[in-house]
C-alpha cells in the first residue's frame, strides 16, 4: 500500500471513533444509565448540584454497571427489560435485586422531578383518585411524607396504584420497589417514588431528612405522575 496521508488520517479517525463507541456503549451492556433530563443544578435549592451529580453519575451509574456485571452469571437477564425484571426479581440473587431495583428506582426518580415551578399540577383524573383514596391532596402528601420520614435506614417512599384501582402509600427498604414479586411488599404500580437514602440528601440536609422531604415537594414533576397514572389504567 502506498503511503497516503489522507488515507492514514481516515484510518486514525475511524479507529478513534471505534474507541469512543466502545467506551460509550460496550457491546455487552444491556442496561444503560439514562442522562439527567435537566442540569444537575436545576433542582436547586431543594436538591444541590453536587448531590445530583454524585447521585446520578456515581450511585446510579454503579447500579447500572453492577447489573450489567450480573448478566454473565444470570443469562436470563439478557432477555429481560428493566420493567419486566422487577416482576420476576424473586428468581434472581440479591445482587440482581439490589442493582436491578436501584436502576429502576433511580430511572423513575429523575423523571418524576422537574425544576421548581415547571412540574405542573395533578390532573383532574389523578386528583379524583387521590381524593377518593386519601380525602385530599394535602392528606396524601402528609401520609407520603410520614412514610418517607419513618423508613428506618435506607429506602424509598411510594405513591402506588393497586390492582383494585385505589391509590396507596407504601415504603420499601434498600432498593426494593412495589413492582417486585416479593411477598413482604405491598405491590402496585409506582406513580411517584422518593429516595430517602442518606446519599440523596446528606450534603445539604445532614440528619434533617424531614426538611429534605418537605423541600422535595417543590420539585415534583406532576406531569410525569399524571402520565404514569394514565398509563396504569
Ligand atoms: Mn439513591
Coordinates of C-alpha atoms and ligand atoms in Angstrom, one line a residue:
X1 CA 0.0 0.0 0.0
X2 CA 1.4 3.4 -0.9
X3 CA 1.7 5.9 1.9
X4 CA -1.2 8.2 1.6
X5 CA -1.6 10.8 4.4
X6 CA -5.3 11.3 3.6
X7 CA -5.9 7.6 3.9
X8 CA -3.8 7.4 7.1
X9 CA -5.9 10.2 8.7
X10 CA -9.1 8.5 7.7
X11 CA -7.9 5.2 9.4
X12 CA -6.9 7.1 12.5
X13 CA -10.3 8.9 12.6
X14 CA -12.1 5.5 12.3
X15 CA -10.0 4.0 15.0
X16 CA -10.7 6.9 17.3
X17 CA -14.5 6.6 16.6
X18 CA -14.5 2.9 17.4
X19 CA -12.7 3.5 20.7
X20 CA -15.3 6.2 21.5
X21 CA -18.2 4.0 20.7
X22 CA -16.8 1.1 22.7
X23 CA -16.3 3.3 25.7
X24 CA -19.8 4.9 25.4
X25 CA -21.7 1.6 24.9
X26 CA -19.8 -1.6 25.4
X27 CA -21.3 -4.4 23.3
X28 CA -22.1 -6.5 26.4
X29 CA -24.0 -3.7 28.2
X30 CA -27.7 -4.4 28.1
X31 CA -28.6 -1.8 30.6
X32 CA -27.6 1.9 30.3
X33 CA -27.6 5.0 32.5
X34 CA -30.2 7.5 31.3
X35 CA -29.0 11.1 31.2
X36 CA -30.5 13.5 33.7
X37 CA -33.4 15.2 31.9
X38 CA -32.2 18.6 33.3
X39 CA -28.9 20.1 34.5
X40 CA -27.5 19.0 37.9
X41 CA -28.3 22.5 39.3
X42 CA -31.8 22.6 38.0
X43 CA -33.5 21.4 41.3
X44 CA -31.8 24.0 43.5
X45 CA -32.5 24.9 46.2
X46 CA -34.4 21.7 47.1
X47 CA -31.5 19.4 45.9
X48 CA -28.0 20.8 45.4
X49 CA -26.0 20.3 42.2
X50 CA -23.2 18.3 43.8
X51 CA -25.6 15.8 45.3
X52 CA -27.4 15.4 42.0
X53 CA -24.1 14.8 40.1
X54 CA -22.7 12.3 42.6
X55 CA -26.1 10.6 43.0
X56 CA -26.7 10.2 39.2
X57 CA -23.2 9.6 37.9
X58 CA -21.7 7.5 40.7
X59 CA -24.6 5.9 42.6
X60 CA -27.0 5.2 39.7
X61 CA -24.0 4.6 37.4
X62 CA -22.8 1.9 39.8
X63 CA -26.2 0.2 39.9
X64 CA -26.2 0.0 36.1
X65 CA -22.6 -1.2 35.9
X66 CA -23.1 -3.8 38.6
X67 CA -26.4 -5.0 37.0
X68 CA -24.6 -5.5 33.7
X69 CA -21.9 -7.3 35.6
X70 CA -24.5 -9.8 36.7
X71 CA -25.6 -10.8 33.1
X72 CA -22.9 -13.4 32.7
X73 CA -23.8 -15.3 35.9
X74 CA -27.6 -14.8 35.2
X75 CA -28.1 -15.3 31.4
X76 CA -31.9 -14.8 31.8
X77 CA -31.2 -11.1 32.4
X78 CA -30.1 -10.7 28.8
X79 CA -33.7 -11.2 27.6
X80 CA -35.5 -9.1 30.1
X81 CA -36.4 -5.4 30.0
X82 CA -35.7 -3.5 33.2
X83 CA -39.5 -3.3 33.8
X84 CA -40.1 -7.0 33.3
X85 CA -37.2 -7.8 35.6
X86 CA -38.9 -6.2 38.6
X87 CA -41.8 -8.6 38.4
X88 CA -39.5 -11.6 38.4
X89 CA -36.9 -10.4 40.8
X90 CA -37.6 -13.3 43.3
X91 CA -35.9 -15.7 40.8
X92 CA -32.6 -13.8 41.0
X93 CA -29.9 -13.4 43.6
X94 CA -29.5 -10.4 45.9
X95 CA -27.0 -8.6 43.7
X96 CA -29.6 -8.5 40.9
X97 CA -32.4 -7.5 43.2
X98 CA -30.3 -4.6 44.7
X99 CA -28.8 -3.3 41.4
X100 CA -31.8 -4.0 39.2
X101 CA -34.0 -2.3 41.8
X102 CA -31.5 0.6 42.1
X103 CA -31.5 1.1 38.3
X104 CA -35.3 1.1 38.1
X105 CA -35.9 3.2 41.1
X106 CA -33.4 5.9 40.1
X107 CA -34.6 6.0 36.5
X108 CA -38.1 6.9 37.7
X109 CA -36.7 9.3 40.4
X110 CA -35.0 11.6 37.8
X111 CA -38.2 11.5 35.7
X112 CA -40.6 12.4 38.5
X113 CA -38.7 15.6 39.3
X114 CA -38.6 18.9 37.5
X115 CA -37.2 22.4 38.2
X116 CA -39.2 24.4 40.7
X117 CA -42.4 25.8 39.1
X118 CA -42.1 23.6 36.0
X119 CA -43.7 20.4 37.3
X120 CA -47.3 21.4 36.6
X121 CA -50.0 20.0 38.9
X122 CA -52.1 16.9 39.4
X123 CA -54.5 16.2 36.5
X124 CA -58.3 16.1 37.2
X125 CA -58.2 12.3 36.9
X126 CA -55.3 11.9 39.3
X127 CA -56.8 14.4 41.8
X128 CA -60.1 12.5 41.8
X129 CA -58.2 9.2 42.5
X130 CA -56.2 10.9 45.3
X131 CA -59.3 12.4 46.8
X132 CA -61.1 9.1 46.7
X133 CA -58.2 7.3 48.5
X134 CA -56.9 9.9 50.9
X135 CA -59.6 12.6 51.1
X136 CA -57.3 15.4 49.7
X137 CA -54.0 16.1 48.0
X138 CA -52.7 17.5 51.3
X139 CA -53.7 14.4 53.2
X140 CA -51.9 12.2 50.6
X141 CA -48.7 14.4 50.9
X142 CA -48.8 14.2 54.7
X143 CA -49.1 10.4 54.6
X144 CA -46.4 10.1 52.0
X145 CA -44.0 12.4 53.9
X146 CA -44.6 10.4 57.1
X147 CA -43.8 7.1 55.3
X148 CA -40.6 8.7 53.9
X149 CA -39.6 10.0 57.3
X150 CA -40.4 6.8 59.1
X151 CA -38.5 4.5 56.8
X152 CA -35.7 3.2 59.0
X153 CA -32.3 3.2 57.4
X154 CA -32.2 3.3 53.6
X155 CA -35.2 3.0 51.3
X156 CA -38.0 4.6 49.3
X157 CA -41.5 6.1 49.9
X158 CA -44.1 5.4 47.1
X159 CA -47.5 6.5 45.9
X160 CA -48.8 3.5 44.1
X161 CA -51.9 2.4 42.2
X162 CA -53.1 -1.0 43.4
X163 CA -54.6 -3.7 41.3
X164 CA -58.1 -2.7 42.5
X165 CA -57.5 0.8 41.2
X166 CA -57.2 2.5 44.5
X167 CA -54.1 4.5 45.5
X168 CA -51.9 3.8 48.5
X169 CA -48.8 5.0 50.2
X170 CA -46.1 2.4 50.9
X171 CA -42.4 2.3 51.6
X172 CA -39.6 -0.2 50.7
X173 CA -36.2 -0.9 52.2
X174 CA -32.9 -0.7 50.3
X175 CA -33.6 -0.7 46.5
X176 CA -36.8 -2.8 46.6
X177 CA -39.9 -1.4 44.9
X178 CA -43.6 -2.1 44.7
X179 CA -43.3 -3.9 41.3
X180 CA -41.2 -6.7 42.8
X181 CA -42.7 -10.1 43.3
X182 CA -41.7 -10.3 46.9
X183 CA -44.3 -11.5 49.5
X184 CA -43.3 -8.9 52.1
X185 CA -44.1 -5.9 49.8
X186 CA -47.3 -4.1 49.2
X187 CA -47.5 -4.3 45.4
X188 CA -48.8 -1.8 42.9
X189 CA -47.8 0.4 40.0
X190 CA -45.5 3.2 41.3
X191 CA -46.7 6.7 40.4
X192 CA -44.2 8.6 42.5
X193 CA -41.2 7.4 44.4
X194 CA -38.8 9.3 46.7
X195 CA -35.3 8.3 47.5
X196 CA -34.6 8.6 51.3
X197 CA -31.1 7.0 51.3
X198 CA -28.7 9.4 53.0
X199 CA -26.8 9.8 49.7
X200 CA -29.8 11.6 48.4
X201 CA -29.7 14.4 50.9
X202 CA -26.9 14.3 53.3
X203 CA -24.6 17.0 51.9
X204 CA -27.3 19.7 52.3
X205 CA -29.5 18.4 55.0
X206 CA -27.3 16.1 57.1
X207 CA -29.6 14.3 59.6
X208 CA -32.6 16.5 58.8
X209 CA -34.5 14.1 56.5
X210 CA -37.9 15.7 57.1
X211 CA -36.5 19.0 55.7
X212 CA -35.4 17.3 52.6
X213 CA -38.8 15.6 52.2
X214 CA -40.6 18.9 52.7
X215 CA -38.4 20.7 50.1
X216 CA -38.7 17.9 47.6
X217 CA -42.4 18.5 47.1
X218 CA -41.4 21.8 45.3
X219 CA -39.6 19.8 42.5
X220 CA -42.2 17.0 41.9
X221 CA -42.9 16.6 38.2
X222 CA -46.7 16.2 38.4
X223 CA -46.9 16.0 34.6
X224 CA -44.9 12.8 34.8
X225 CA -47.0 11.5 37.7
X226 CA -50.1 12.2 35.6
X227 CA -48.6 10.3 32.7
X228 CA -47.8 7.3 34.9
X229 CA -51.3 7.4 36.4
X230 CA -52.9 7.4 32.9
X231 CA -50.7 4.6 31.7
X232 CA -51.6 2.5 34.8
X233 CA -55.3 2.3 33.9
Ligands
LIG1 MN1 -30.2 6.9 45.5

